[in-house]
N, CA, C and O atoms as a CHARMM CRD file, in Angstrom:
* protein
*
  320
    1    1 UNK  N      8.36300  31.43000  26.97700 PROA 1      0.00000
    2    1 UNK  CA     7.21500  30.63200  27.35200 PROA 1      0.00000
    3    1 UNK  C      7.34600  29.23200  26.73300 PROA 1      0.00000
    4    1 UNK  O      7.69900  29.08400  25.56300 PROA 1      0.00000
    5    2 UNK  N      7.05700  28.23200  27.53300 PROA 2      0.00000
    6    2 UNK  CA     7.19900  26.85800  27.09900 PROA 2      0.00000
    7    2 UNK  C      5.91700  26.35000  26.43900 PROA 2      0.00000
    8    2 UNK  O      4.81200  26.76700  26.78600 PROA 2      0.00000
    9    3 UNK  N      6.09500  25.43600  25.47700 PROA 3      0.00000
   10    3 UNK  CA     4.93500  24.82400  24.83800 PROA 3      0.00000
   11    3 UNK  C      4.33100  23.78200  25.77000 PROA 3      0.00000
   12    3 UNK  O      5.04700  23.12000  26.52100 PROA 3      0.00000
   13    4 UNK  N      3.03800  23.64400  25.71700 PROA 4      0.00000
   14    4 UNK  CA     2.34900  22.65200  26.53300 PROA 4      0.00000
   15    4 UNK  C      2.35800  21.32500  25.78000 PROA 4      0.00000
   16    4 UNK  O      2.00500  21.27300  24.60200 PROA 4      0.00000
   17    5 UNK  N      2.76000  20.26500  26.45600 PROA 5      0.00000
   18    5 UNK  CA     2.78100  18.95500  25.83000 PROA 5      0.00000
   19    5 UNK  C      1.36100  18.39800  25.78700 PROA 5      0.00000
   20    5 UNK  O      0.70100  18.25100  26.81500 PROA 5      0.00000
   21    6 UNK  N      0.90600  18.09100  24.56500 PROA 6      0.00000
   22    6 UNK  CA    -0.43700  17.55500  24.39600 PROA 6      0.00000
   23    6 UNK  C     -0.41600  16.03800  24.51500 PROA 6      0.00000
   24    6 UNK  O      0.51800  15.37500  24.06400 PROA 6      0.00000
   25    7 UNK  N     -1.44500  15.51400  25.12000 PROA 7      0.00000
   26    7 UNK  CA    -1.56200  14.07100  25.23700 PROA 7      0.00000
   27    7 UNK  C     -2.07800  13.51600  23.90800 PROA 7      0.00000
   28    7 UNK  O     -3.05100  14.02700  23.35500 PROA 7      0.00000
   29    8 UNK  N     -1.43100  12.48100  23.40500 PROA 8      0.00000
   30    8 UNK  CA    -1.85800  11.84900  22.16300 PROA 8      0.00000
   31    8 UNK  C     -2.98600  10.87600  22.48300 PROA 8      0.00000
   32    8 UNK  O     -2.81900   9.95000  23.27700 PROA 8      0.00000
   33    9 UNK  N     -4.12400  11.09900  21.86100 PROA 9      0.00000
   34    9 UNK  CA    -5.26200  10.19200  22.04700 PROA 9      0.00000
   35    9 UNK  C     -6.06300  10.15000  20.75800 PROA 9      0.00000
   36    9 UNK  O     -5.93200  11.02900  19.90600 PROA 9      0.00000
   37   10 UNK  N     -6.87500   9.14500  20.62300 PROA 10     0.00000
   38   10 UNK  CA    -7.67600   8.95400  19.42000 PROA 10     0.00000
   39   10 UNK  C     -8.68500  10.08000  19.26900 PROA 10     0.00000
   40   10 UNK  O     -9.28700  10.52600  20.24600 PROA 10     0.00000
   41   11 UNK  N     -8.86500  10.53700  18.02500 PROA 11     0.00000
   42   11 UNK  CA    -9.85800  11.56700  17.71400 PROA 11     0.00000
   43   11 UNK  C    -11.19100  10.86000  17.48900 PROA 11     0.00000
   44   11 UNK  O    -11.26400   9.89900  16.72300 PROA 11     0.00000
   45   12 UNK  N    -12.22600  11.32300  18.14200 PROA 12     0.00000
   46   12 UNK  CA   -13.53400  10.66400  18.05500 PROA 12     0.00000
   47   12 UNK  C    -14.38400  11.15900  16.88900 PROA 12     0.00000
   48   12 UNK  O    -15.12700  10.37800  16.29600 PROA 12     0.00000
   49   13 UNK  N    -14.28800  12.43500  16.55500 PROA 13     0.00000
   50   13 UNK  CA   -15.09700  13.02200  15.48900 PROA 13     0.00000
   51   13 UNK  C    -14.54000  12.58900  14.12600 PROA 13     0.00000
   52   13 UNK  O    -13.36600  12.81700  13.83600 PROA 13     0.00000
   53   14 UNK  N    -15.38200  11.96300  13.29100 PROA 14     0.00000
   54   14 UNK  CA   -14.90800  11.42400  12.00900 PROA 14     0.00000
   55   14 UNK  C    -14.44600  12.52300  11.05200 PROA 14     0.00000
   56   14 UNK  O    -13.51700  12.30500  10.27400 PROA 14     0.00000
   57   15 UNK  N    -15.06900  13.68500  11.09400 PROA 15     0.00000
   58   15 UNK  CA   -14.63400  14.79200  10.23900 PROA 15     0.00000
   59   15 UNK  C    -13.24800  15.25200  10.64900 PROA 15     0.00000
   60   15 UNK  O    -12.39100  15.47900   9.79500 PROA 15     0.00000
   61   16 UNK  N    -13.02000  15.39200  11.93900 PROA 16     0.00000
   62   16 UNK  CA   -11.71100  15.80700  12.44500 PROA 16     0.00000
   63   16 UNK  C    -10.62800  14.76900  12.14200 PROA 16     0.00000
   64   16 UNK  O     -9.47300  15.11800  11.90000 PROA 16     0.00000
   65   17 UNK  N    -11.01100  13.50500  12.15700 PROA 17     0.00000
   66   17 UNK  CA   -10.05800  12.44000  11.82300 PROA 17     0.00000
   67   17 UNK  C     -9.56300  12.62100  10.40100 PROA 17     0.00000
   68   17 UNK  O     -8.36000  12.55800  10.14700 PROA 17     0.00000
   69   18 UNK  N    -10.48400  12.84600   9.47100 PROA 18     0.00000
   70   18 UNK  CA   -10.11800  12.98000   8.06100 PROA 18     0.00000
   71   18 UNK  C     -9.26600  14.21900   7.82400 PROA 18     0.00000
   72   18 UNK  O     -8.29900  14.16600   7.06500 PROA 18     0.00000
   73   19 UNK  N     -9.61300  15.33600   8.46400 PROA 19     0.00000
   74   19 UNK  CA    -8.85000  16.57700   8.31300 PROA 19     0.00000
   75   19 UNK  C     -7.44200  16.39300   8.86100 PROA 19     0.00000
   76   19 UNK  O     -6.46600  16.77300   8.21500 PROA 19     0.00000
   77   20 UNK  N     -7.33700  15.81300  10.04400 PROA 20     0.00000
   78   20 UNK  CA    -6.03000  15.59000  10.66000 PROA 20     0.00000
   79   20 UNK  C     -5.18700  14.64000   9.82400 PROA 20     0.00000
   80   20 UNK  O     -3.99000  14.86200   9.64300 PROA 20     0.00000
   81   21 UNK  N     -5.80700  13.58600   9.31700 PROA 21     0.00000
   82   21 UNK  CA    -5.07600  12.64100   8.47500 PROA 21     0.00000
   83   21 UNK  C     -4.53000  13.32700   7.23000 PROA 21     0.00000
   84   21 UNK  O     -3.37400  13.11400   6.86300 PROA 21     0.00000
   85   22 UNK  N     -5.33800  14.13800   6.58400 PROA 22     0.00000
   86   22 UNK  CA    -4.90100  14.82200   5.36600 PROA 22     0.00000
   87   22 UNK  C     -3.70800  15.73100   5.63200 PROA 22     0.00000
   88   22 UNK  O     -2.74700  15.73900   4.86400 PROA 22     0.00000
   89   23 UNK  N     -3.76800  16.48700   6.71000 PROA 23     0.00000
   90   23 UNK  CA    -2.66500  17.39000   7.05300 PROA 23     0.00000
   91   23 UNK  C     -1.40500  16.60600   7.41500 PROA 23     0.00000
   92   23 UNK  O     -0.31100  16.94400   6.96200 PROA 23     0.00000
   93   24 UNK  N     -1.55500  15.57800   8.21600 PROA 24     0.00000
   94   24 UNK  CA    -0.40200  14.80700   8.66100 PROA 24     0.00000
   95   24 UNK  C      0.19300  13.98400   7.52100 PROA 24     0.00000
   96   24 UNK  O      1.40600  13.78300   7.46700 PROA 24     0.00000
   97   25 UNK  N     -0.66400  13.50600   6.60500 PROA 25     0.00000
   98   25 UNK  CA    -0.18400  12.73300   5.46000 PROA 25     0.00000
   99   25 UNK  C      0.77000  13.56700   4.61300 PROA 25     0.00000
  100   25 UNK  O      1.84200  13.09700   4.23300 PROA 25     0.00000
  101   26 UNK  N      0.38500  14.79200   4.32200 PROA 26     0.00000
  102   26 UNK  CA     1.25000  15.63100   3.49000 PROA 26     0.00000
  103   26 UNK  C      2.57200  15.92700   4.19800 PROA 26     0.00000
  104   26 UNK  O      3.62100  15.96500   3.55500 PROA 26     0.00000
  105   27 UNK  N      2.53100  16.13700   5.50600 PROA 27     0.00000
  106   27 UNK  CA     3.75600  16.36400   6.26400 PROA 27     0.00000
  107   27 UNK  C      4.65400  15.13800   6.29100 PROA 27     0.00000
  108   27 UNK  O      5.87500  15.25000   6.18900 PROA 27     0.00000
  109   28 UNK  N      4.04700  13.97400   6.42900 PROA 28     0.00000
  110   28 UNK  CA     4.80500  12.72200   6.46500 PROA 28     0.00000
  111   28 UNK  C      5.44400  12.43300   5.10400 PROA 28     0.00000
  112   28 UNK  O      6.58800  11.98300   5.03900 PROA 28     0.00000
  113   29 UNK  N      4.71500  12.68800   4.03000 PROA 29     0.00000
  114   29 UNK  CA     5.25700  12.48700   2.68800 PROA 29     0.00000
  115   29 UNK  C      6.41700  13.45400   2.44400 PROA 29     0.00000
  116   29 UNK  O      7.42200  13.07800   1.84000 PROA 29     0.00000
  117   30 UNK  N      6.28100  14.68300   2.90500 PROA 30     0.00000
  118   30 UNK  CA     7.36400  15.66600   2.74800 PROA 30     0.00000
  119   30 UNK  C      8.62100  15.19400   3.48000 PROA 30     0.00000
  120   30 UNK  O      9.72200  15.27000   2.93300 PROA 30     0.00000
  121   31 UNK  N      8.46100  14.71000   4.71000 PROA 31     0.00000
  122   31 UNK  CA     9.61200  14.22800   5.48300 PROA 31     0.00000
  123   31 UNK  C     10.24200  12.99300   4.82700 PROA 31     0.00000
  124   31 UNK  O     11.46700  12.86500   4.81400 PROA 31     0.00000
  125   32 UNK  N      9.43000  12.09400   4.28900 PROA 32     0.00000
  126   32 UNK  CA     9.95000  10.90700   3.61400 PROA 32     0.00000
  127   32 UNK  C     10.74900  11.32000   2.37100 PROA 32     0.00000
  128   32 UNK  O     11.79800  10.74100   2.08600 PROA 32     0.00000
  129   33 UNK  N     10.25800  12.30800   1.64400 PROA 33     0.00000
  130   33 UNK  CA    10.97100  12.81100   0.47400 PROA 33     0.00000
  131   33 UNK  C     12.31500  13.42000   0.88200 PROA 33     0.00000
  132   33 UNK  O     13.34200  13.14300   0.26300 PROA 33     0.00000
  133   34 UNK  N     12.29900  14.24200   1.91600 PROA 34     0.00000
  134   34 UNK  CA    13.53000  14.87000   2.39500 PROA 34     0.00000
  135   34 UNK  C     14.54800  13.81500   2.82800 PROA 34     0.00000
  136   34 UNK  O     15.73500  13.93200   2.52300 PROA 34     0.00000
  137   35 UNK  N     14.08900  12.79600   3.53200 PROA 35     0.00000
  138   35 UNK  CA    14.98400  11.71900   3.97300 PROA 35     0.00000
  139   35 UNK  C     15.58600  10.98700   2.78800 PROA 35     0.00000
  140   35 UNK  O     16.77300  10.66200   2.79200 PROA 35     0.00000
  141   36 UNK  N     14.77100  10.72700   1.77000 PROA 36     0.00000
  142   36 UNK  CA    15.27500  10.00400   0.60400 PROA 36     0.00000
  143   36 UNK  C     16.30500  10.82700  -0.16100 PROA 36     0.00000
  144   36 UNK  O     17.27200  10.26800  -0.67800 PROA 36     0.00000
  145   37 UNK  N     16.11600  12.15200  -0.24400 PROA 37     0.00000
  146   37 UNK  CA    17.05100  12.99900  -0.98100 PROA 37     0.00000
  147   37 UNK  C     18.31300  13.26200  -0.16800 PROA 37     0.00000
  148   37 UNK  O     19.42100  13.09400  -0.67900 PROA 37     0.00000
  149   38 UNK  N     18.16200  13.66800   1.08400 PROA 38     0.00000
  150   38 UNK  CA    19.30300  14.04600   1.89900 PROA 38     0.00000
  151   38 UNK  C     20.22900  12.88000   2.22100 PROA 38     0.00000
  152   38 UNK  O     21.45000  13.03700   2.23800 PROA 38     0.00000
  153   39 UNK  N     19.65200  11.72500   2.47200 PROA 39     0.00000
  154   39 UNK  CA    20.45600  10.57500   2.90500 PROA 39     0.00000
  155   39 UNK  C     20.62100   9.52300   1.81600 PROA 39     0.00000
  156   39 UNK  O     21.25800   8.49600   2.04700 PROA 39     0.00000
  157   40 UNK  N     20.06300   9.75800   0.64000 PROA 40     0.00000
  158   40 UNK  CA    20.14200   8.83200  -0.48500 PROA 40     0.00000
  159   40 UNK  C     19.71300   7.42200  -0.06800 PROA 40     0.00000
  160   40 UNK  O     20.43100   6.44800  -0.29300 PROA 40     0.00000
  161   41 UNK  N     18.53400   7.33400   0.54000 PROA 41     0.00000
  162   41 UNK  CA    17.99100   6.05000   0.97100 PROA 41     0.00000
  163   41 UNK  C     16.71500   5.74900   0.18300 PROA 41     0.00000
  164   41 UNK  O     16.06700   6.64900  -0.35100 PROA 41     0.00000
  165   42 UNK  N     16.37600   4.47600   0.12700 PROA 42     0.00000
  166   42 UNK  CA    15.13400   4.06300  -0.52000 PROA 42     0.00000
  167   42 UNK  C     14.00400   4.13100   0.50100 PROA 42     0.00000
  168   42 UNK  O     14.08100   3.52400   1.56900 PROA 42     0.00000
  169   43 UNK  N     12.96400   4.86800   0.16300 PROA 43     0.00000
  170   43 UNK  CA    11.82600   5.03900   1.06100 PROA 43     0.00000
  171   43 UNK  C     10.56500   4.62500   0.32200 PROA 43     0.00000
  172   43 UNK  O     10.34000   5.04600  -0.81300 PROA 43     0.00000
  173   44 UNK  N      9.74900   3.80800   0.95500 PROA 44     0.00000
  174   44 UNK  CA     8.43500   3.44800   0.42900 PROA 44     0.00000
  175   44 UNK  C      7.42500   3.68800   1.53800 PROA 44     0.00000
  176   44 UNK  O      7.59200   3.20700   2.65900 PROA 44     0.00000
  177   45 UNK  N      6.38800   4.42600   1.22000 PROA 45     0.00000
  178   45 UNK  CA     5.38100   4.78000   2.20900 PROA 45     0.00000
  179   45 UNK  C      4.02000   4.35500   1.66800 PROA 45     0.00000
  180   45 UNK  O      3.61500   4.78300   0.58700 PROA 45     0.00000
  181   46 UNK  N      3.32000   3.51800   2.41500 PROA 46     0.00000
  182   46 UNK  CA     1.99500   3.03900   2.03300 PROA 46     0.00000
  183   46 UNK  C      1.05400   3.37200   3.17300 PROA 46     0.00000
  184   46 UNK  O      1.26700   2.94700   4.30800 PROA 46     0.00000
  185   47 UNK  N      0.00500   4.13700   2.86700 PROA 47     0.00000
  186   47 UNK  CA    -0.95800   4.53300   3.89800 PROA 47     0.00000
  187   47 UNK  C     -2.37800   4.33100   3.37900 PROA 47     0.00000
  188   47 UNK  O     -2.65300   4.52300   2.19400 PROA 47     0.00000
  189   48 UNK  N     -3.26700   3.94200   4.27600 PROA 48     0.00000
  190   48 UNK  CA    -4.68500   3.87900   3.97500 PROA 48     0.00000
  191   48 UNK  C     -5.39200   4.89300   4.86000 PROA 48     0.00000
  192   48 UNK  O     -5.22100   4.89100   6.07900 PROA 48     0.00000
  193   49 UNK  N     -6.17900   5.75300   4.24700 PROA 49     0.00000
  194   49 UNK  CA    -6.90200   6.77800   5.00100 PROA 49     0.00000
  195   49 UNK  C     -8.01000   6.11600   5.81700 PROA 49     0.00000
  196   49 UNK  O     -8.33000   4.94800   5.59600 PROA 49     0.00000
  197   50 UNK  N     -8.59600   6.85800   6.75800 PROA 50     0.00000
  198   50 UNK  CA    -9.71500   6.30200   7.52700 PROA 50     0.00000
  199   50 UNK  C    -10.88800   5.88600   6.63500 PROA 50     0.00000
  200   50 UNK  O    -11.66500   5.00500   7.00200 PROA 50     0.00000
  201   51 UNK  N    -11.01600   6.52000   5.46400 PROA 51     0.00000
  202   51 UNK  CA   -12.09200   6.15200   4.54800 PROA 51     0.00000
  203   51 UNK  C    -11.68900   5.01300   3.61100 PROA 51     0.00000
  204   51 UNK  O    -12.50300   4.56100   2.80500 PROA 51     0.00000
  205   52 UNK  N    -10.42600   4.54000   3.70800 PROA 52     0.00000
  206   52 UNK  CA    -9.98700   3.40100   2.92600 PROA 52     0.00000
  207   52 UNK  C     -9.23100   3.74600   1.66100 PROA 52     0.00000
  208   52 UNK  O     -8.87400   2.84300   0.90400 PROA 52     0.00000
  209   53 UNK  N     -8.97100   5.02800   1.40000 PROA 53     0.00000
  210   53 UNK  CA    -8.23800   5.43100   0.20000 PROA 53     0.00000
  211   53 UNK  C     -6.74300   5.19900   0.39900 PROA 53     0.00000
  212   53 UNK  O     -6.20100   5.39300   1.48800 PROA 53     0.00000
  213   54 UNK  N     -6.09700   4.78000  -0.68000 PROA 54     0.00000
  214   54 UNK  CA    -4.68700   4.44600  -0.65200 PROA 54     0.00000
  215   54 UNK  C     -3.83200   5.66200  -0.98800 PROA 54     0.00000
  216   54 UNK  O     -4.15200   6.41300  -1.90900 PROA 54     0.00000
  217   55 UNK  N     -2.73700   5.86000  -0.23700 PROA 55     0.00000
  218   55 UNK  CA    -1.74400   6.89000  -0.53300 PROA 55     0.00000
  219   55 UNK  C     -0.38900   6.20000  -0.61300 PROA 55     0.00000
  220   55 UNK  O     -0.02100   5.42700   0.27100 PROA 55     0.00000
  221   56 UNK  N      0.35100   6.48800  -1.68500 PROA 56     0.00000
  222   56 UNK  CA     1.65200   5.87100  -1.89600 PROA 56     0.00000
  223   56 UNK  C      2.70900   6.94000  -2.08700 PROA 56     0.00000
  224   56 UNK  O      2.43700   8.01300  -2.62500 PROA 56     0.00000
  225   57 UNK  N      3.92400   6.63200  -1.63800 PROA 57     0.00000
  226   57 UNK  CA     5.07700   7.48100  -1.91700 PROA 57     0.00000
  227   57 UNK  C      6.29600   6.59400  -2.02600 PROA 57     0.00000
  228   57 UNK  O      6.47700   5.66400  -1.24000 PROA 57     0.00000
  229   58 UNK  N      7.13200   6.89000  -3.01000 PROA 58     0.00000
  230   58 UNK  CA     8.43600   6.23500  -3.09200 PROA 58     0.00000
  231   58 UNK  C      9.43900   7.26100  -3.58300 PROA 58     0.00000
  232   58 UNK  O      9.09000   8.18300  -4.32100 PROA 58     0.00000
  233   59 UNK  N     10.67800   7.09600  -3.17100 PROA 59     0.00000
  234   59 UNK  CA    11.73300   8.02900  -3.55100 PROA 59     0.00000
  235   59 UNK  C     12.18500   7.79000  -4.97600 PROA 59     0.00000
  236   59 UNK  O     11.39800   7.94000  -5.91000 PROA 59     0.00000
  237   60 UNK  N     13.44700   7.42100  -5.15400 PROA 60     0.00000
  238   60 UNK  CA    14.02000   7.22900  -6.48700 PROA 60     0.00000
  239   60 UNK  C     13.54700   5.94300  -7.15600 PROA 60     0.00000
  240   60 UNK  O     13.37400   5.90700  -8.37400 PROA 60     0.00000
  241   61 UNK  N     13.34000   4.89900  -6.38000 PROA 61     0.00000
  242   61 UNK  CA    12.91800   3.61000  -6.92500 PROA 61     0.00000
  243   61 UNK  C     11.41100   3.44300  -6.76800 PROA 61     0.00000
  244   61 UNK  O     10.77100   4.14700  -5.98700 PROA 61     0.00000
  245   62 UNK  N     10.86000   2.50500  -7.52200 PROA 62     0.00000
  246   62 UNK  CA     9.42900   2.24900  -7.41300 PROA 62     0.00000
  247   62 UNK  C      9.13600   1.47000  -6.12900 PROA 62     0.00000
  248   62 UNK  O     10.02200   0.84000  -5.55200 PROA 62     0.00000
  249   63 UNK  N      7.91600   1.52600  -5.71000 PROA 63     0.00000
  250   63 UNK  CA     7.50700   0.79800  -4.50100 PROA 63     0.00000
  251   63 UNK  C      7.70900  -0.70200  -4.69600 PROA 63     0.00000
  252   63 UNK  O      8.10600  -1.40500  -3.76600 PROA 63     0.00000
  253   64 UNK  N      7.43700  -1.19000  -5.90100 PROA 64     0.00000
  254   64 UNK  CA     7.60300  -2.62100  -6.18000 PROA 64     0.00000
  255   64 UNK  C      9.05400  -3.05300  -5.99100 PROA 64     0.00000
  256   64 UNK  O      9.31800  -4.11700  -5.43000 PROA 64     0.00000
  257   65 UNK  N      9.99600  -2.23300  -6.45600 PROA 65     0.00000
  258   65 UNK  CA    11.41400  -2.56700  -6.30000 PROA 65     0.00000
  259   65 UNK  C     11.82000  -2.58700  -4.82400 PROA 65     0.00000
  260   65 UNK  O     12.56100  -3.46900  -4.38800 PROA 65     0.00000
  261   66 UNK  N     11.33600  -1.62300  -4.07400 PROA 66     0.00000
  262   66 UNK  CA    11.67700  -1.54100  -2.65400 PROA 66     0.00000
  263   66 UNK  C     11.07000  -2.70500  -1.88400 PROA 66     0.00000
  264   66 UNK  O     11.73200  -3.29700  -1.03100 PROA 66     0.00000
  265   67 UNK  N      9.81300  -3.03700  -2.17800 PROA 67     0.00000
  266   67 UNK  CA     9.17200  -4.16300  -1.49800 PROA 67     0.00000
  267   67 UNK  C      9.83300  -5.48800  -1.86700 PROA 67     0.00000
  268   67 UNK  O      9.97700  -6.36400  -1.01500 PROA 67     0.00000
  269   68 UNK  N     10.23300  -5.64200  -3.11200 PROA 68     0.00000
  270   68 UNK  CA    10.92100  -6.87500  -3.52100 PROA 68     0.00000
  271   68 UNK  C     12.24300  -7.01200  -2.77500 PROA 68     0.00000
  272   68 UNK  O     12.62700  -8.10900  -2.36900 PROA 68     0.00000
  273   69 UNK  N     12.92900  -5.89900  -2.60000 PROA 69     0.00000
  274   69 UNK  CA    14.19100  -5.91900  -1.85100 PROA 69     0.00000
  275   69 UNK  C     13.93600  -6.33600  -0.39900 PROA 69     0.00000
  276   69 UNK  O     14.71700  -7.09800   0.17100 PROA 69     0.00000
  277   70 UNK  N     12.85700  -5.84400   0.19600 PROA 70     0.00000
  278   70 UNK  CA    12.50400  -6.19900   1.57300 PROA 70     0.00000
  279   70 UNK  C     12.13900  -7.67600   1.68200 PROA 70     0.00000
  280   70 UNK  O     12.57700  -8.36100   2.60600 PROA 70     0.00000
  281   71 UNK  N     11.34200  -8.16200   0.74200 PROA 71     0.00000
  282   71 UNK  CA    10.89800  -9.55800   0.77100 PROA 71     0.00000
  283   71 UNK  C     12.07800 -10.50500   0.61200 PROA 71     0.00000
  284   71 UNK  O     12.07800 -11.59400   1.18500 PROA 71     0.00000
  285   72 UNK  N     13.07600 -10.10500  -0.15500 PROA 72     0.00000
  286   72 UNK  CA    14.23900 -10.97200  -0.38000 PROA 72     0.00000
  287   72 UNK  C     15.25400 -10.95000   0.75700 PROA 72     0.00000
  288   72 UNK  O     16.23200 -11.69700   0.72300 PROA 72     0.00000
  289   73 UNK  N     15.03700 -10.11200   1.75900 PROA 73     0.00000
  290   73 UNK  CA    15.92900 -10.10200   2.92100 PROA 73     0.00000
  291   73 UNK  C     15.77300 -11.37600   3.73100 PROA 73     0.00000
  292   73 UNK  O     14.67600 -11.93000   3.80000 PROA 73     0.00000
  293   74 UNK  N     16.85700 -11.85400   4.34700 PROA 74     0.00000
  294   74 UNK  CA    16.70000 -12.98700   5.26500 PROA 74     0.00000
  295   74 UNK  C     15.76800 -12.60500   6.43300 PROA 74     0.00000
  296   74 UNK  O     15.68600 -11.44100   6.82700 PROA 74     0.00000
  297   75 UNK  N     15.09500 -13.58500   6.95300 PROA 75     0.00000
  298   75 UNK  CA    14.09300 -13.36200   8.00900 PROA 75     0.00000
  299   75 UNK  C     14.64900 -12.59900   9.20200 PROA 75     0.00000
  300   75 UNK  O     13.96500 -11.73100   9.74500 PROA 75     0.00000
  301   76 UNK  N     15.86500 -12.90000   9.61900 PROA 76     0.00000
  302   76 UNK  CA    16.42600 -12.26600  10.81500 PROA 76     0.00000
  303   76 UNK  C     16.77100 -10.79600  10.59300 PROA 76     0.00000
  304   76 UNK  O     16.92600 -10.06000  11.56700 PROA 76     0.00000
  305   77 UNK  N     16.89700 -10.34300   9.34500 PROA 77     0.00000
  306   77 UNK  CA    17.22600  -8.94200   9.08100 PROA 77     0.00000
  307   77 UNK  C     15.99800  -8.06900   8.90400 PROA 77     0.00000
  308   77 UNK  O     16.12300  -6.84500   8.91900 PROA 77     0.00000
  309   78 UNK  N     14.82100  -8.64500   8.73600 PROA 78     0.00000
  310   78 UNK  CA    13.60500  -7.87400   8.51000 PROA 78     0.00000
  311   78 UNK  C     13.14700  -7.09600   9.73200 PROA 78     0.00000
  312   78 UNK  O     12.57800  -6.01200   9.59600 PROA 78     0.00000
  313   79 UNK  N     13.38100  -7.61900  10.89400 PROA 79     0.00000
  314   79 UNK  CA    12.88000  -7.00100  12.12200 PROA 79     0.00000
  315   79 UNK  C     13.63900  -5.78200  12.57600 PROA 79     0.00000
  316   79 UNK  O     13.16500  -5.06600  13.45800 PROA 79     0.00000
  317   80 UNK  N     14.79900  -5.51700  12.00900 PROA 80     0.00000
  318   80 UNK  CA    15.61200  -4.38800  12.46800 PROA 80     0.00000
  319   80 UNK  C     15.03100  -3.06600  12.06900 PROA 80     0.00000
  320   80 UNK  O     15.60100  -2.02100  12.38200 PROA 80     0.00000
């Protein structure tokens, strides 16, 4: 039996938004961690919840180090 493809659309109920964000945030952080370990890459993840709370994740280096590296890139390399 095949899975039904769900249409992605905005959630209207504010309670459901917060619940979905919390579940998806933990999954996204887990994937970012796995990517940083498996591929030895620098990952920085900055998220703001619908209520305005900040969530941060960084792999081996601090977020400040990763952002400084990004800021010091030439302009033409940032868009890639």
